[in-house]
Coordinates of C-alpha atoms in Angstrom, one line a residue:
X1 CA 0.0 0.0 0.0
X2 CA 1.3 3.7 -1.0
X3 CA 0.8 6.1 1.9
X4 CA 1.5 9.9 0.7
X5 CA 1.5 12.4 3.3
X6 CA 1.7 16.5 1.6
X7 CA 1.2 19.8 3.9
X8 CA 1.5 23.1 2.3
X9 CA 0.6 26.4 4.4
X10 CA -2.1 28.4 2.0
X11 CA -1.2 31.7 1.6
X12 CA 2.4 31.5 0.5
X13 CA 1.6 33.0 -3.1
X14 CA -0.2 35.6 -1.4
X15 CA 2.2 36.6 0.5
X16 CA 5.3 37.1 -1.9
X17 CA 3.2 39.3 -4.3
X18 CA 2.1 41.7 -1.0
X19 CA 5.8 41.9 0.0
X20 CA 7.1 42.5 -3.7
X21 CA 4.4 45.0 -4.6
X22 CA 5.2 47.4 -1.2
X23 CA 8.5 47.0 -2.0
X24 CA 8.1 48.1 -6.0
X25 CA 5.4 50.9 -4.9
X26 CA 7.5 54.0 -3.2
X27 CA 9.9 53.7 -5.8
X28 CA 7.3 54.4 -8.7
X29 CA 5.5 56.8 -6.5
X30 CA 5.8 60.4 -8.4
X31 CA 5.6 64.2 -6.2
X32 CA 7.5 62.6 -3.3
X33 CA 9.8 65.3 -1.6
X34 CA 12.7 64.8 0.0
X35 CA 11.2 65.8 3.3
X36 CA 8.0 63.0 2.3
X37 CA 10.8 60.7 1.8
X38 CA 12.6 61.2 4.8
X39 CA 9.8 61.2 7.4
X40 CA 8.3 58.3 5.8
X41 CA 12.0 56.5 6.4
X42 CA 11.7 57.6 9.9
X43 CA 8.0 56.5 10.4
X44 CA 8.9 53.4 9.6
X45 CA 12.1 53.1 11.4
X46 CA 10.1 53.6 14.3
X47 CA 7.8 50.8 13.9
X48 CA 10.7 48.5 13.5
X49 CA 9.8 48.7 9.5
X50 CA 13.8 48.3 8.6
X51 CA 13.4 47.3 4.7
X52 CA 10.6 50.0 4.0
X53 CA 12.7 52.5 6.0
X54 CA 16.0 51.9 3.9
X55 CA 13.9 51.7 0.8
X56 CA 12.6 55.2 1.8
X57 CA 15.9 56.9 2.4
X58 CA 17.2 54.9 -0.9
X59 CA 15.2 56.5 -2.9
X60 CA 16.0 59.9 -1.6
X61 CA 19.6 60.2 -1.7
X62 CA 19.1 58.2 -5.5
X63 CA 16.4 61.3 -6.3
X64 CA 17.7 64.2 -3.6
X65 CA 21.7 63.3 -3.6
X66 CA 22.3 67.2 -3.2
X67 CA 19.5 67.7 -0.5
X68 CA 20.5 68.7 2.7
X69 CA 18.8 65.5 3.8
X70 CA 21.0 63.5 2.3
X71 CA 23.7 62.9 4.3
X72 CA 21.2 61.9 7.2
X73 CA 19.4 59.4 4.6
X74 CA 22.6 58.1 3.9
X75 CA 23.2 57.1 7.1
X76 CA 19.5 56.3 7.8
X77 CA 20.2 53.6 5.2
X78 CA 23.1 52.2 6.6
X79 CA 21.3 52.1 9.8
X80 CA 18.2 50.1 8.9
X81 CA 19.8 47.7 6.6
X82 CA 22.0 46.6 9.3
X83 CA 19.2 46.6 11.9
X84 CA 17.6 44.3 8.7
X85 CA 20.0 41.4 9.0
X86 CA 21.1 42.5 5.3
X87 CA 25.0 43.0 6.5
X88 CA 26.4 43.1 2.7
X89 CA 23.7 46.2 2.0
X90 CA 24.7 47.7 5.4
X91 CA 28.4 47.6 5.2
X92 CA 28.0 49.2 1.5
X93 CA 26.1 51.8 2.7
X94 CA 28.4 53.0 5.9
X95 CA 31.3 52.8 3.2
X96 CA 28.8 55.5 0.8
X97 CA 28.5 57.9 3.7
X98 CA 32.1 57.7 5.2
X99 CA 33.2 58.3 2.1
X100 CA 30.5 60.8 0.3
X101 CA 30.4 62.9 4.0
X102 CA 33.4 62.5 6.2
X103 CA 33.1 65.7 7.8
X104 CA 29.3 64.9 9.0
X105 CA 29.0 64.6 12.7
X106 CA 27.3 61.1 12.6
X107 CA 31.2 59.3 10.9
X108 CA 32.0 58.4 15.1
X109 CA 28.8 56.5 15.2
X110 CA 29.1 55.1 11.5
X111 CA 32.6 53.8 12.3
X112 CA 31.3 52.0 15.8
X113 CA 28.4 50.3 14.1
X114 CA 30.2 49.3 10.9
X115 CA 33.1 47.9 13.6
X116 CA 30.0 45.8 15.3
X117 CA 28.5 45.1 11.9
X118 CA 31.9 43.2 11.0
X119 CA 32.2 41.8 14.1
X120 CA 28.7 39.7 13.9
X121 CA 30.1 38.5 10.8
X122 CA 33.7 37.2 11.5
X123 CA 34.8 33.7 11.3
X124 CA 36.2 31.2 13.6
X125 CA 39.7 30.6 13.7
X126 CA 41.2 28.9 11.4
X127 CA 39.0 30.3 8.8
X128 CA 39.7 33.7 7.2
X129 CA 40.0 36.3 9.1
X130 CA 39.2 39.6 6.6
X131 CA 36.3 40.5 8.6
X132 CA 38.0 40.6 11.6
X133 CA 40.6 42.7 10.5
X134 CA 38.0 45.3 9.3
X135 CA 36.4 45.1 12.2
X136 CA 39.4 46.1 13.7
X137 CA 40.3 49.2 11.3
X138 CA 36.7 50.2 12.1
X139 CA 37.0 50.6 15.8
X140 CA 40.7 51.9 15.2
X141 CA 39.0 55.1 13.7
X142 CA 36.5 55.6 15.8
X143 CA 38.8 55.9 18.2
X144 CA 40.7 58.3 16.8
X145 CA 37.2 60.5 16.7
X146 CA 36.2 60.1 20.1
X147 CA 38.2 58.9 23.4
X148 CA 37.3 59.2 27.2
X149 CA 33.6 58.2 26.4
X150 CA 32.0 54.8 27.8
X151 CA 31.7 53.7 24.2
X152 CA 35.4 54.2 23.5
X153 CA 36.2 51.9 26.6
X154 CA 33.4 49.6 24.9
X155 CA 35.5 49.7 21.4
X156 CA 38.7 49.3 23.1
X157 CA 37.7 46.2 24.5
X158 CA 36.4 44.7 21.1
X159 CA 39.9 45.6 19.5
X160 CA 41.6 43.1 22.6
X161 CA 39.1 40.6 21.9
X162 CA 39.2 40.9 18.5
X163 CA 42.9 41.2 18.1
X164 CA 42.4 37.5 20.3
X165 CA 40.5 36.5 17.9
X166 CA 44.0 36.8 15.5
X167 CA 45.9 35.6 17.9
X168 CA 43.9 32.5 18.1
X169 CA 44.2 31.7 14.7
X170 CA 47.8 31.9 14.3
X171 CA 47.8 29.5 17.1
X172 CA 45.6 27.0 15.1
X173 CA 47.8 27.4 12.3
X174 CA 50.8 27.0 13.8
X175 CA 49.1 23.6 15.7
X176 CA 48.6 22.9 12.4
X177 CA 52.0 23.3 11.0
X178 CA 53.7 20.9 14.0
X179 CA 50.9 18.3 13.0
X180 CA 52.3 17.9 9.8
X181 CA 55.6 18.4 10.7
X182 CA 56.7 21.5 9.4
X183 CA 59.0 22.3 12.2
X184 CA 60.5 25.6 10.7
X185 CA 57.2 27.0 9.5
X186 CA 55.3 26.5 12.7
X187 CA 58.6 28.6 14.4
X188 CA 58.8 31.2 12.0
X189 CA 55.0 31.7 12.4
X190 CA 54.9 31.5 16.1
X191 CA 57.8 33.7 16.6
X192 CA 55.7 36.4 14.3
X193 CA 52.1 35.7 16.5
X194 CA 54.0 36.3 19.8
X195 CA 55.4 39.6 18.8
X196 CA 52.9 41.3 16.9
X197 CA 50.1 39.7 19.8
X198 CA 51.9 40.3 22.8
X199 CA 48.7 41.4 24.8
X200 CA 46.4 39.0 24.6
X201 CA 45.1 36.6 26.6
X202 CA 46.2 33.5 23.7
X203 CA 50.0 34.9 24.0
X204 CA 50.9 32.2 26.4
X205 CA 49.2 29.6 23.8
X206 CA 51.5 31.4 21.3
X207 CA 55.1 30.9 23.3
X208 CA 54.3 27.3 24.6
X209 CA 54.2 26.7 20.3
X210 CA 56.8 28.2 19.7
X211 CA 59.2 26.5 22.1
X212 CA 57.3 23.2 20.8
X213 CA 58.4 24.2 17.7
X214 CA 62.1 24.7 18.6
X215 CA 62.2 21.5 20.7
X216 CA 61.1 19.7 17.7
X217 CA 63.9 21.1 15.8
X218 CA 66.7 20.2 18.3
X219 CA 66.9 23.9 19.5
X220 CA 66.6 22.9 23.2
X221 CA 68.5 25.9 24.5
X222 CA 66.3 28.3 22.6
X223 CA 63.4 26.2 23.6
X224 CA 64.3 26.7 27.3
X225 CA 64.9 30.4 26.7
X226 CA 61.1 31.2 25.9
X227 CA 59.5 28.3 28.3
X228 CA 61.6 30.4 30.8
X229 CA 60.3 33.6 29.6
X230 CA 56.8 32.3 29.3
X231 CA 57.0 31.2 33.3
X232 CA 57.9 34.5 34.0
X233 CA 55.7 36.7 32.0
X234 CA 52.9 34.2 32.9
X235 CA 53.1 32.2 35.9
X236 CA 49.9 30.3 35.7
X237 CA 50.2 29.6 32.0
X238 CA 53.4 28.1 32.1
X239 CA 52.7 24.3 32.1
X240 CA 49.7 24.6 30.1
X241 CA 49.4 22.4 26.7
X242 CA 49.3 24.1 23.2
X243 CA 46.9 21.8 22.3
X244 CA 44.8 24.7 23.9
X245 CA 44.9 26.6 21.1
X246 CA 42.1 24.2 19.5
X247 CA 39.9 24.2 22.5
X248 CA 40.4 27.7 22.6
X249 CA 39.5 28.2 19.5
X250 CA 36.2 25.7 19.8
X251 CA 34.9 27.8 22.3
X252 CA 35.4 30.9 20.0
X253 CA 33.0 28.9 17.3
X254 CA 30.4 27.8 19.9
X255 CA 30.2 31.9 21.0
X256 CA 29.5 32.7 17.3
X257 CA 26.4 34.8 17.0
X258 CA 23.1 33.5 15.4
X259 CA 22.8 35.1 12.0
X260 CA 19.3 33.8 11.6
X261 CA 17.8 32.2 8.7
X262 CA 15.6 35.1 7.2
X263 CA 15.5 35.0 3.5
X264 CA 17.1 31.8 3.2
X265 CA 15.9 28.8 1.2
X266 CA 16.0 25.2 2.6
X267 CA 15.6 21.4 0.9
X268 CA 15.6 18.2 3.5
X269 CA 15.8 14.8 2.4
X270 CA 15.2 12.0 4.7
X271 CA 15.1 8.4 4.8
X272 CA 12.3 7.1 6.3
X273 CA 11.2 3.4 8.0
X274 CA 7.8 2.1 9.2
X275 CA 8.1 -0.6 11.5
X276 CA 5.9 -3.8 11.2
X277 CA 3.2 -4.0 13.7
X278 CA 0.2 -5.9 14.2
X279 CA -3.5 -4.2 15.3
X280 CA -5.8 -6.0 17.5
X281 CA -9.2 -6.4 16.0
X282 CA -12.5 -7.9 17.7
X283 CA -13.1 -11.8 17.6
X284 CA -9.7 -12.0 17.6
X285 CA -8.8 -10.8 13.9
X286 CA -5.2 -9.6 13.0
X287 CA -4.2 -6.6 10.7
X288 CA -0.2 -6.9 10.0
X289 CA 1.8 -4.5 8.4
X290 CA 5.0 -5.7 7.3
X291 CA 8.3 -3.3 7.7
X292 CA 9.1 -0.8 4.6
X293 CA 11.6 2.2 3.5
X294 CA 10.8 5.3 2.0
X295 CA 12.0 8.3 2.0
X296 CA 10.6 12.2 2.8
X297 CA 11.2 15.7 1.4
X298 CA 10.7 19.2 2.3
X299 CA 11.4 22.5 0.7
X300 CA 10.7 26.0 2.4
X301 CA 11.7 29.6 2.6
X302 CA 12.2 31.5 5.7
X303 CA 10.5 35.1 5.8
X304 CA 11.9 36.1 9.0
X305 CA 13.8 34.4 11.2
X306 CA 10.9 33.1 13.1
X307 CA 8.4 32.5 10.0
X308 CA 8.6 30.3 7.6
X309 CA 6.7 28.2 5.1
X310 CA 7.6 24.3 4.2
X311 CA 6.1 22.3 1.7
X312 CA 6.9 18.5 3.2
X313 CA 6.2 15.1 1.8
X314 CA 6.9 11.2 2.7
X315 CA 6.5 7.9 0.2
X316 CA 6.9 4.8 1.9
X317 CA 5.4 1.2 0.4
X318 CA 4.7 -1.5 2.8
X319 CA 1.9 -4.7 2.4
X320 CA -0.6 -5.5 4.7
X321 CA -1.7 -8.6 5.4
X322 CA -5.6 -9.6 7.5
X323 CA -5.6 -12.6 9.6
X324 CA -9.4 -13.5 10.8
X325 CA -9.9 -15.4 13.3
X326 CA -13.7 -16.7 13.7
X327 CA -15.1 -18.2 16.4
X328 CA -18.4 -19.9 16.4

């Protein structure tokens, strides 16, 4: 016997053609200012509208780009396509205003939230690390804007953690040079880490590989040099394992933040079983159904990153067979 099982949420159609028709119908709206455009942008900023507020300000500074609102929309943009989720979008915008209006008082704030708009998107170590170093550069400016404030204490402590974060993958890499073997890279790569991340809390990590490294080579004198200099710089650290440098940098991964599934498409396939099993009827009558494979699938789209639609379906074949008992 075939079994089909099919669930589709109505309304999906729907749904699509509401969202693409707002999102065509301020564009091709005619006699908008630049002040209807901006207070609409704000309007719906405040009622946590983030894509029909960027779409507002994009269209002024695409109609406006010499209006006195401009530079605000610009940034407005930026703003509201980060608080979106749409991080590509975002970072192309803060990059537009730092560069169209560096003078404007708002750069400190576009620096700070483009650093913390690279930082959601960095990578473990061991991975590439571009993002990170942006993130970085970011922060490094805005410092250079504004000091003494509670939010240049805050970006001062992203650059240690994030300059950790570097740290941490030169560790990995170097961890992964002595597991293949490659003495002299691993050395030349942890004597580099150490001295350019002398400050963080993975530079013990870095100097217990590097004195691996050496004693691996035969250099037991210079290996004794920096195991000596690593129990005196750090005390606590110096008997710890550089195989920390993985678990170190597993716990980085783990802390990674959720960048949620909104606008993303997903396909599951899944093998499926149905067990025999055998129903009781009355007068003692039997209904067996013998064991069988199939197999499900399910294809969805996520509208936000609590809302989504799925169409699923399972095929599975299996026999049944009636045993009737009678009784007189």
């Amino acid at each position: 016997m075939r079994r089909t099982r099919f669930f589709l949420a109505a309304g999906a159609a729907l749904i699509l053609l509401f969202s693409s028709g707002c999102s065509e119908k301020i564009s091709k709206q005619t006699g908008l200012t630049d002040a209807d455009l901006f207070a609409r942008g704000q309007k719906q900023a405040e009622r946590k509208k983030y894509s029909a507020a960027a779409e507002a300000f994009q269209v002024l500074v695409e109609r406006f780009p010499s209006s006195p609102l401009a530079p605000r929309a610009q940034y407005g943009l930026a703003v509201n396509r980060m608080a979106n989720k749409d991080d590509v979008e975002a970072e192309v915008a803060f990059d537009d205003f730092l560069r169209l209006y560096p003078a404007d008082p708002r750069v400190p704030d576009a620096l700070f939230m483009k650093g913390d708009l690279l930082s959601r998107q960095v990578l473990s170590p061991g991975r590439d690390q571009e993002k990170t170093r942006e993130a970085i550069k970011a922060y490094t400016l805005f410092l250079e804007r504004e000091q003494g404030t509670p939010r240049a204490r805050e970006a001062s402590g992203k650059i240690l953690e994030l300059r950790n974060r570097l740290a941490l993958h030169e560790a990995a890499v170097v961890q992964h040079y002595l597991t293949g073997k490659l003495y002299e890279s691993a050395e030349a790569r942890a004597r580099w880490a150490a001295a350019t991340y002398p400050d963080v809390p993975t530079s013990p990590t870095l100097l217990a590989l590097l004195a691996q490294s050496l004693e691996k080579q035969g250099k037991k004198e210079d290996a004794a040099a920096v195991r000596k200099s690593l129990a005196e710089k750090y005390p606590d650290a110096g008997e710890k394992k550089p195989a920390a440098a993985w678990s170190l940098a597993g716990a980085y991964q783990s802390r990674q933040p959720y960048r949620g599934r909104r606008g993303r498409y997903e396909f599951t396939l899944q093998p499926r079983y149905v067990a025999s099993k055998e129903i009781g009827a009355d007068g003692g009558s039997r209904l067996e159904l013998d064991p069988a494979l199939g197999f499900g699938a399910g294809f969805g789209y996520n509208f936000t990153n609590k809302f989504a639609l799925h169409l699923d379906g399972s095929w599975t074949r299996s026999d049944y067979k009636a045993k009737i008992t009678t009784t007189d």
